[in-house]
Amino acid sequence: MTTPWGELALARFPEDPRDRLRAWDASDEYLLKHLAEREVPLSGSVVVLGDRWGALVTALAAYRPTQITDSYLAQEATRANLARNGVEAGAVGLLTTQDPPPERIDVLLVRVPKSLALLEDQLLRLAPAVHEDTVVVGTGMVKEIHTSTLKLFGRILGPTRTSLAEKKARLIFCTPKPSSEPSPKPAAGSPWPYSYALPDGIGPVSGRTVVNHAGVFCADRLDIGTRFFLGHLPVSEGAQRVVDLGCGNGVVGTAVALANPEAEVLFVDESFQAVASAEATYKANGVPGHAEFRVGDGLAGVPAGSVDLVLNNPPFHSHQATTDATARRMFADAERALRPGGELWVIGNRHLGYHVTLRRLFGNSHLVAGDPKFVVLKAVKR
């Protein structure tokens, strides 16, 4: 990546030689060019929200910025990219969306996330640290920036306008409200986390409470894929070790724990918001038994042959790109972690053809249930 501060070697995490997606895009380049051309002062507290693979903070490392991200993979990519480019350890602060935000922000750079709810939540959390002289610049591809995005900046921080498009990227300029018009505090009007009662007819979690932090998939309702999965979960008996892999708000793992109090359930996701949601959902329902909540890269760190059952609803997007890379890695993780005879159960859109990948990895794939849109598949570790 060519920046006003030199050339950078960047990669996504985990590195995959088959992955042709870059660790930056035109919106990152546009923002960095703007900062250099306008000579934006960067000597104060610089905060970068939503930096996807660490490209922005790596380029700005000399100014000791702080990165705030919801993604464990993005945070690990940032660590690797900083080291790859010879940046000293500690030069960049690494915070998650669940950590207390900085007390003062002089420059706020925002890589617009896919989730408008996550943007709202984080702007509300950061607003008290923004002052009337704070430079606020957002960036994203044209297709990622909508009228609702601009209204959100305007409502929470102050008057907002956009730049002309360049290489299908656009910048957002926001002027914070004067101190006589304080920005809203996070507790004032924030809908997050959001809780609701699950519908009836979905097994052990029928009528139960689900808690969603901002940015979690389908945070305001039960998505139809999960609902279908809940109706066809395997029976778990005895002291099984069960993994809700890519747990989201944890409703699937919570259903297993309610049905089998002897089960030990591991909830894992690469999203800090998701794991916080899963833990809140589990605790809100007073579930007996033992559970562990882990933010991480799939089942990395889980001993081989230590798991009896893995339940998985894999994503098929990486930001705006459609890819089955995440699903393939999740399935491979499961195959390694399962004991002989252990099972991986997957819910997916019918057209994704996960049965082919499962047969390649496990040597088998069984159709448990299906409808015109979804299939539930089972693969058994041999």
XYZ file of C-alpha atoms in Angstrom, residues 31-189:
159
model
C -8.481 9.210 3.966
C -4.704 9.096 4.342
C -4.219 11.318 1.301
C -6.690 13.845 2.730
C -4.881 13.945 6.088
C -1.547 14.638 4.370
C -2.794 17.151 1.794
C -4.785 19.157 4.349
C -1.970 18.877 6.872
C -4.389 17.779 9.555
C -2.609 18.146 12.915
C -1.999 14.687 14.343
C 0.011 15.580 17.440
C -2.915 15.150 19.849
C -5.029 12.130 20.683
C -5.777 10.265 17.441
C -8.477 7.573 17.526
C -9.247 5.266 14.598
C -12.594 3.482 14.779
C -13.265 0.396 12.668
C -9.841 0.044 11.011
C -10.486 -3.270 9.255
C -7.018 -4.790 8.974
C -4.834 -2.148 10.606
C -3.904 -0.254 7.439
C -4.805 3.158 8.897
C -3.062 2.852 12.259
C -0.011 1.247 10.648
C 0.305 4.220 8.292
C -0.175 6.653 11.198
C 1.911 4.741 13.742
C 4.360 7.651 14.179
C 1.500 9.636 15.764
C 0.751 6.863 18.305
C -2.946 6.450 17.441
C -5.488 4.289 19.247
C -7.449 1.700 17.286
C -10.956 0.654 18.376
C -12.359 -2.473 16.718
C -15.046 -5.102 17.217
C -12.989 -7.712 15.386
C -10.432 -10.031 16.966
C -9.127 -10.848 13.487
C -8.699 -7.151 12.699
C -6.809 -6.661 15.957
C -4.501 -9.601 15.213
C -3.990 -8.337 11.658
C -3.025 -4.961 13.097
C -0.454 -6.517 15.429
C 1.035 -8.502 12.552
C 1.073 -5.529 10.167
C 2.715 -3.264 12.727
C 5.446 -5.842 13.305
C 5.780 -6.455 9.569
C 6.500 -2.760 9.045
C 8.950 -2.421 11.910
C 6.691 -0.464 14.266
C 7.758 -0.701 17.903
C 5.482 -2.568 20.290
C 3.131 -0.212 22.112
C 3.231 2.536 19.490
C -0.447 1.917 18.708
C -3.115 1.506 21.367
C -5.428 -1.442 20.728
C -8.926 -1.246 22.235
C -12.077 -3.237 21.597
C -15.603 -1.877 21.234
C -16.275 -3.213 24.742
C -13.387 -1.320 26.386
C -13.801 2.094 28.045
C -13.100 4.718 25.346
C -10.371 7.403 25.576
C -11.225 10.427 27.716
C -10.235 12.954 25.034
C -10.137 12.709 21.246
C -8.506 15.387 19.084
C -8.736 13.511 15.783
C -11.430 10.902 15.180
C -11.093 8.797 12.035
C -13.983 6.446 11.286
C -13.929 3.563 8.827
C -17.689 3.220 8.301
C -18.765 -0.281 9.407
C -21.278 -2.484 7.638
C -23.546 -2.246 10.682
C -25.284 1.105 11.195
C -26.161 -0.014 14.721
C -22.493 -0.545 15.594
C -21.670 2.917 14.234
C -24.434 4.444 16.358
C -23.308 2.618 19.479
C -19.674 3.604 19.082
C -20.327 7.255 18.187
C -22.491 7.537 21.303
C -19.699 6.015 23.399
C -17.066 8.325 21.911
C -19.144 11.527 21.849
C -18.229 12.643 25.400
C -14.531 12.589 24.441
C -15.065 14.744 21.331
C -14.735 18.535 21.694
C -15.549 21.394 19.344
C -12.010 21.430 17.898
C -11.904 17.685 17.228
C -11.270 16.817 13.591
C -13.777 14.139 12.580
C -13.333 12.377 9.235
C -15.113 9.221 8.140
C -14.336 7.082 5.132
C -15.927 4.260 3.185
C -16.749 3.037 -0.263
C -19.646 4.865 -1.915
C -21.930 1.830 -1.543
C -21.253 1.797 2.227
C -22.237 5.428 2.908
C -25.943 6.199 2.932
C -28.169 9.091 3.959
C -28.792 7.244 7.232
C -25.015 7.172 7.845
C -24.730 10.938 7.485
C -27.801 11.543 9.651
C -26.234 9.449 12.376
C -23.043 11.521 12.407
C -25.155 14.678 12.378
C -27.440 13.606 15.216
C -24.683 12.430 17.541
C -21.684 14.646 16.755
C -22.667 17.628 14.603
C -23.207 19.011 11.073
C -22.006 16.582 8.423
C -21.162 16.714 4.722
C -19.459 14.420 2.228
C -16.655 14.730 -0.288
C -16.725 14.001 -3.968
C -16.189 10.349 -4.798
C -12.714 9.134 -5.716
C -12.073 5.570 -6.926
C -15.588 4.741 -5.675
C -14.646 5.950 -2.173
C -15.993 8.911 -0.262
C -15.076 10.910 2.850
C -17.387 12.212 5.573
C -16.616 15.528 7.273
C -18.282 16.250 10.595
C -18.038 19.436 12.643
C -18.598 18.685 16.346
C -21.201 20.730 18.158
C -19.880 23.649 20.265
C -19.381 22.971 23.962
C -22.567 24.962 24.642
C -24.409 22.141 22.835
C -22.944 19.005 24.417
C -23.112 15.758 22.526
C -25.403 13.142 24.070
C -23.939 10.857 26.704
C -23.948 7.118 25.932
C -26.720 6.558 28.444
C -28.950 9.190 26.827
C -31.092 7.528 24.231
